[in-house]
Amino acid sequence: MDNLEQISCNKIFGGFQKVYSHDSSELKCKMNFSIYLPPQVEGGDAKLPVIFYLSGLTCTEQNFITKSGFQRYAAEHGIIVVGPDTSPRGVKVEGDDESWDFGVSAGFYLDATQEKWATNYRMASYVNKELYELILQAFSNVVDPKRFGIMGHSMGGHGALVSTLRNPGLYKSVSAFAPICNPTACPWGVKAFTGYLGEDKSKWVEWDATELVKKYDGPPLTLLIDQGAADTFYIQKQLLPENLVEACRSVGVPVILNLREGYDHSYYYISTYLNEHFEFHAKILKA
């Protein structure tokens, strides 16, 4: 805990919503992350499951904890929830703040290989190695190391899917709201992958859930995908969930796609169906 500084602490639904900062060795900067400790951590002998939540473009660790109301469901199910930021902060890479969908707040949960970005933009290793281990060590008295799940929204949904598929067994459960399912085939993904990974498209598929699932060889896994039918980005073919579903079915990986009529890309939509996602994760993590 020596590397952690508590930034805030608020009681909600009997538990505590906290935010910490720490010096990241992967990203070479100070990073914030949120952690919700449900009421079951107080005086409980059993260690609790954990869900990582990855936010989308333009977000910080604050969006999910202030807009979604997830704490109600985390408290009901006795699940710890961790939320990292979406990119390095304050590293001042030239051009990192020129657009909303690349650079700051848009790390895409990958490890950049292009020289300009490779030192700091290592969000995949940050989330799945550094922060994962930090949570295990700093909260070892309450965290069950064998029961981690992951979920995310939009860019974060892409991150949740890719993190699971690239690290078989690390996460027991995975779900996503309006994820970028096939980034090698959409404008957001092409822009990010060209910038972070270069022009070699053979490297892009290593960070594309639709391509990764075709060669998944790990523990049994069910993907839960939630998509608003009135989502502008869905209509504009930025998200492409049907491509992922087709890929899953081609190799026999179970997938659930819920298409929600009238719902958009916002936290109004996420908060409407969040309880279903917590029930999905709880059933797997508490089995």
Tab-separated table of N, CA and C in Angstrom, residues 25-105:
chain	number	residue	atom	x	y	z
A	25	SER	N	4.414	1.957	-13.190
A	25	SER	CA	5.664	1.603	-13.847
A	25	SER	C	5.448	1.329	-15.332
A	26	GLU	N	4.253	0.837	-15.699
A	26	GLU	CA	3.966	0.545	-17.102
A	26	GLU	C	3.763	1.820	-17.927
A	27	LEU	N	3.064	2.793	-17.354
A	27	LEU	CA	2.690	3.995	-18.101
A	27	LEU	C	3.617	5.175	-17.844
A	28	LYS	N	4.486	5.031	-16.840
A	28	LYS	CA	5.470	6.072	-16.506
A	28	LYS	C	4.798	7.389	-16.118
A	29	CYS	N	3.733	7.287	-15.322
A	29	CYS	CA	3.038	8.473	-14.853
A	29	CYS	C	2.178	8.101	-13.646
A	30	LYS	N	1.607	9.100	-13.029
A	30	LYS	CA	0.688	8.861	-11.914
A	30	LYS	C	-0.692	8.566	-12.469
A	31	MET	N	-1.318	7.518	-11.959
A	31	MET	CA	-2.629	7.093	-12.447
A	31	MET	C	-3.630	6.998	-11.301
A	32	ASN	N	-4.888	7.273	-11.624
A	32	ASN	CA	-5.987	7.069	-10.678
A	32	ASN	C	-6.741	5.792	-11.037
A	33	PHE	N	-7.297	5.153	-10.018
A	33	PHE	CA	-8.262	4.087	-10.244
A	33	PHE	C	-9.295	4.136	-9.127
A	34	SER	N	-10.493	3.665	-9.449
A	34	SER	CA	-11.560	3.598	-8.449
A	34	SER	C	-11.689	2.170	-7.944
A	35	ILE	N	-12.172	2.025	-6.717
A	35	ILE	CA	-12.492	0.703	-6.187
A	35	ILE	C	-13.689	0.830	-5.254
A	36	TYR	N	-14.703	0.030	-5.522
A	36	TYR	CA	-15.863	-0.037	-4.628
A	36	TYR	C	-15.726	-1.265	-3.748
A	37	LEU	N	-15.739	-1.018	-2.441
A	37	LEU	CA	-15.685	-2.084	-1.447
A	37	LEU	C	-17.075	-2.234	-0.849
A	38	PRO	N	-17.804	-3.301	-1.185
A	38	PRO	CA	-19.182	-3.466	-0.721
A	38	PRO	C	-19.233	-3.740	0.775
A	39	PRO	N	-20.405	-3.658	1.377
A	39	PRO	CA	-20.503	-3.825	2.838
A	39	PRO	C	-20.019	-5.177	3.327
A	40	GLN	N	-19.986	-6.176	2.455
A	40	GLN	CA	-19.566	-7.526	2.868
A	40	GLN	C	-18.098	-7.604	3.270
A	41	VAL	N	-17.294	-6.576	2.937
A	41	VAL	CA	-15.884	-6.631	3.325
A	41	VAL	C	-15.703	-6.391	4.818
A	42	GLU	N	-16.690	-5.768	5.455
A	42	GLU	CA	-16.582	-5.449	6.879
A	42	GLU	C	-16.868	-6.685	7.722
A	43	GLY	N	-15.831	-7.181	8.361
A	43	GLY	CA	-16.003	-8.297	9.275
A	43	GLY	C	-16.257	-9.628	8.614
A	44	GLY	N	-16.177	-9.673	7.285
A	44	GLY	CA	-16.426	-10.926	6.587
A	44	GLY	C	-15.178	-11.784	6.524
A	45	ASP	N	-15.364	-13.079	6.669
A	45	ASP	CA	-14.234	-14.007	6.599
A	45	ASP	C	-13.946	-14.431	5.166
A	46	ALA	N	-14.986	-14.505	4.334
A	46	ALA	CA	-14.815	-14.950	2.958
A	46	ALA	C	-14.291	-13.812	2.081
A	47	LYS	N	-13.396	-14.153	1.174
A	47	LYS	CA	-12.896	-13.164	0.226
A	47	LYS	C	-13.877	-13.037	-0.940
A	48	LEU	N	-13.927	-11.843	-1.525
A	48	LEU	CA	-14.969	-11.509	-2.483
A	48	LEU	C	-14.456	-11.506	-3.918
A	49	PRO	N	-15.351	-11.772	-4.875
A	49	PRO	CA	-14.988	-11.652	-6.287
A	49	PRO	C	-14.792	-10.193	-6.688
A	50	VAL	N	-14.130	-9.993	-7.822
A	50	VAL	CA	-13.789	-8.661	-8.324
A	50	VAL	C	-14.227	-8.548	-9.777
A	51	ILE	N	-14.777	-7.402	-10.129
A	51	ILE	CA	-15.026	-7.082	-11.533
A	51	ILE	C	-14.242	-5.822	-11.882
A	52	PHE	N	-13.479	-5.882	-12.959
A	52	PHE	CA	-12.868	-4.692	-13.549
A	52	PHE	C	-13.876	-4.074	-14.512
A	53	TYR	N	-14.021	-2.750	-14.454
A	53	TYR	CA	-14.871	-2.044	-15.414
A	53	TYR	C	-14.008	-1.081	-16.211
A	54	LEU	N	-14.009	-1.229	-17.538
A	54	LEU	CA	-13.213	-0.390	-18.421
A	54	LEU	C	-14.119	0.614	-19.134
A	55	SER	N	-13.824	1.891	-18.965
A	55	SER	CA	-14.649	2.945	-19.548
A	55	SER	C	-14.268	3.230	-20.993
A	56	GLY	N	-15.079	4.064	-21.643
A	56	GLY	CA	-14.920	4.343	-23.061
A	56	GLY	C	-14.196	5.640	-23.365
A	57	LEU	N	-14.208	5.999	-24.636
A	57	LEU	CA	-13.559	7.215	-25.124
A	57	LEU	C	-14.030	8.446	-24.356
A	58	THR	N	-13.120	9.335	-24.059
A	58	THR	CA	-13.296	10.621	-23.359
A	58	THR	C	-13.465	10.472	-21.852
A	59	CYS	N	-13.514	9.247	-21.343
A	59	CYS	CA	-13.812	9.036	-19.917
A	59	CYS	C	-12.557	9.008	-19.049
A	60	THR	N	-12.781	9.182	-17.746
A	60	THR	CA	-11.784	8.899	-16.718
A	60	THR	C	-12.360	7.811	-15.818
A	61	GLU	N	-11.720	7.584	-14.675
A	61	GLU	CA	-12.266	6.611	-13.717
A	61	GLU	C	-13.546	7.113	-13.064
A	62	GLN	N	-13.893	8.383	-13.290
A	62	GLN	CA	-15.032	8.985	-12.610
A	62	GLN	C	-16.383	8.670	-13.252
A	63	ASN	N	-16.435	8.509	-14.570
A	63	ASN	CA	-17.721	8.419	-15.257
A	63	ASN	C	-18.596	7.295	-14.733
A	64	PHE	N	-18.039	6.112	-14.642
A	64	PHE	CA	-18.820	4.949	-14.221
A	64	PHE	C	-19.276	5.069	-12.775
A	65	ILE	N	-18.411	5.560	-11.902
A	65	ILE	CA	-18.754	5.573	-10.483
A	65	ILE	C	-19.763	6.658	-10.136
A	66	THR	N	-19.881	7.698	-10.967
A	66	THR	CA	-20.819	8.779	-10.671
A	66	THR	C	-22.110	8.710	-11.475
A	67	LYS	N	-22.115	8.011	-12.614
A	67	LYS	CA	-23.272	8.038	-13.510
A	67	LYS	C	-24.098	6.751	-13.543
A	68	SER	N	-23.505	5.611	-13.211
A	68	SER	CA	-24.171	4.342	-13.509
A	68	SER	C	-25.052	3.817	-12.383
A	69	GLY	N	-24.711	4.138	-11.127
A	69	GLY	CA	-25.438	3.563	-9.990
A	69	GLY	C	-25.114	2.100	-9.737
A	70	PHE	N	-23.972	1.639	-10.256
A	70	PHE	CA	-23.612	0.228	-10.125
A	70	PHE	C	-23.453	-0.219	-8.683
A	71	GLN	N	-23.155	0.722	-7.778
A	71	GLN	CA	-22.852	0.342	-6.403
A	71	GLN	C	-24.008	-0.414	-5.750
A	72	ARG	N	-25.239	-0.108	-6.143
A	72	ARG	CA	-26.397	-0.822	-5.612
A	72	ARG	C	-26.276	-2.330	-5.884
A	73	TYR	N	-25.892	-2.675	-7.106
A	73	TYR	CA	-25.831	-4.082	-7.505
A	73	TYR	C	-24.577	-4.762	-6.958
A	74	ALA	N	-23.476	-4.012	-6.903
A	74	ALA	CA	-22.251	-4.553	-6.311
A	74	ALA	C	-22.470	-4.879	-4.845
A	75	ALA	N	-23.222	-4.025	-4.152
A	75	ALA	CA	-23.526	-4.268	-2.741
A	75	ALA	C	-24.449	-5.474	-2.579
A	76	GLU	N	-25.448	-5.582	-3.433
A	76	GLU	CA	-26.372	-6.710	-3.355
A	76	GLU	C	-25.653	-8.048	-3.555
A	77	HIS	N	-24.726	-8.084	-4.496
A	77	HIS	CA	-24.057	-9.342	-4.840
A	77	HIS	C	-22.744	-9.551	-4.089
A	78	GLY	N	-22.275	-8.550	-3.364
A	78	GLY	CA	-21.012	-8.686	-2.654
A	78	GLY	C	-19.822	-8.789	-3.598
A	79	ILE	N	-19.732	-7.843	-4.531
A	79	ILE	CA	-18.663	-7.857	-5.529
A	79	ILE	C	-17.863	-6.558	-5.446
A	80	ILE	N	-16.556	-6.663	-5.399
A	80	ILE	CA	-15.651	-5.521	-5.460
A	80	ILE	C	-15.531	-5.085	-6.921
A	81	VAL	N	-15.561	-3.779	-7.175
A	81	VAL	CA	-15.490	-3.276	-8.550
A	81	VAL	C	-14.347	-2.273	-8.671
A	82	VAL	N	-13.474	-2.511	-9.639
A	82	VAL	CA	-12.289	-1.685	-9.870
A	82	VAL	C	-12.408	-1.006	-11.229
A	83	GLY	N	-12.130	0.294	-11.286
A	83	GLY	CA	-12.212	1.026	-12.546
A	83	GLY	C	-10.968	1.844	-12.815
A	84	PRO	N	-10.148	1.448	-13.794
A	84	PRO	CA	-8.970	2.251	-14.146
A	84	PRO	C	-9.343	3.451	-15.001
A	85	ASP	N	-8.408	4.337	-15.191
A	85	ASP	CA	-8.539	5.423	-16.152
A	85	ASP	C	-8.398	4.837	-17.562
A	86	THR	N	-8.579	5.670	-18.583
A	86	THR	CA	-8.613	5.183	-19.957
A	86	THR	C	-7.333	5.440	-20.755
A	87	SER	N	-6.375	6.129	-20.158
A	87	SER	CA	-5.106	6.389	-20.851
A	87	SER	C	-4.110	6.949	-19.847
A	88	PRO	N	-2.835	7.023	-20.224
A	88	PRO	CA	-1.882	7.759	-19.388
A	88	PRO	C	-2.309	9.223	-19.276
A	89	ARG	N	-1.851	9.869	-18.221
A	89	ARG	CA	-2.170	11.292	-18.011
A	89	ARG	C	-0.894	12.086	-17.768
A	90	GLY	N	-0.811	13.225	-18.433
A	90	GLY	CA	0.280	14.162	-18.173
A	90	GLY	C	1.627	13.767	-18.729
A	91	VAL	N	1.662	12.825	-19.676
A	91	VAL	CA	2.969	12.405	-20.209
A	91	VAL	C	3.430	13.283	-21.367
A	92	LYS	N	2.513	14.070	-21.929
A	92	LYS	CA	2.837	15.086	-22.938
A	92	LYS	C	3.529	14.513	-24.171
A	93	VAL	N	2.892	13.501	-24.741
A	93	VAL	CA	3.332	13.016	-26.054
A	93	VAL	C	2.784	13.974	-27.109
A	94	GLU	N	3.626	14.396	-28.053
A	94	GLU	CA	3.185	15.342	-29.070
A	94	GLU	C	1.960	14.808	-29.826
A	95	GLY	N	0.902	15.602	-29.853
A	95	GLY	CA	-0.300	15.215	-30.579
A	95	GLY	C	-1.288	14.392	-29.790
A	96	ASP	N	-1.020	14.162	-28.499
A	96	ASP	CA	-1.901	13.270	-27.734
A	96	ASP	C	-3.230	13.920	-27.339
A	97	ASP	N	-3.365	15.228	-27.545
A	97	ASP	CA	-4.614	15.900	-27.182
A	97	ASP	C	-5.271	16.591	-28.381
A	98	GLU	N	-4.937	16.156	-29.582
A	98	GLU	CA	-5.456	16.818	-30.782
A	98	GLU	C	-6.828	16.310	-31.195
A	99	SER	N	-7.226	15.120	-30.754
A	99	SER	CA	-8.540	14.586	-31.107
A	99	SER	C	-9.101	13.787	-29.945
A	100	TRP	N	-10.427	13.690	-29.899
A	100	TRP	CA	-11.085	13.042	-28.766
A	100	TRP	C	-11.020	11.519	-28.829
A	101	ASP	N	-10.723	10.961	-30.012
A	101	ASP	CA	-10.744	9.511	-30.168
A	101	ASP	C	-9.366	8.901	-30.383
A	102	PHE	N	-8.322	9.644	-29.983
A	102	PHE	CA	-6.962	9.118	-30.049
A	102	PHE	C	-6.096	9.907	-29.082
A	103	GLY	N	-5.226	9.197	-28.353
A	103	GLY	CA	-4.360	9.860	-27.384
A	103	GLY	C	-4.984	9.889	-26.008
A	104	VAL	N	-4.987	11.051	-25.366
A	104	VAL	CA	-5.514	11.179	-24.007
A	104	VAL	C	-6.980	10.750	-23.974
A	105	SER	N	-7.335	9.935	-23.012
A	105	SER	CA	-8.678	9.368	-22.831
A	105	SER	C	-9.041	8.372	-23.919
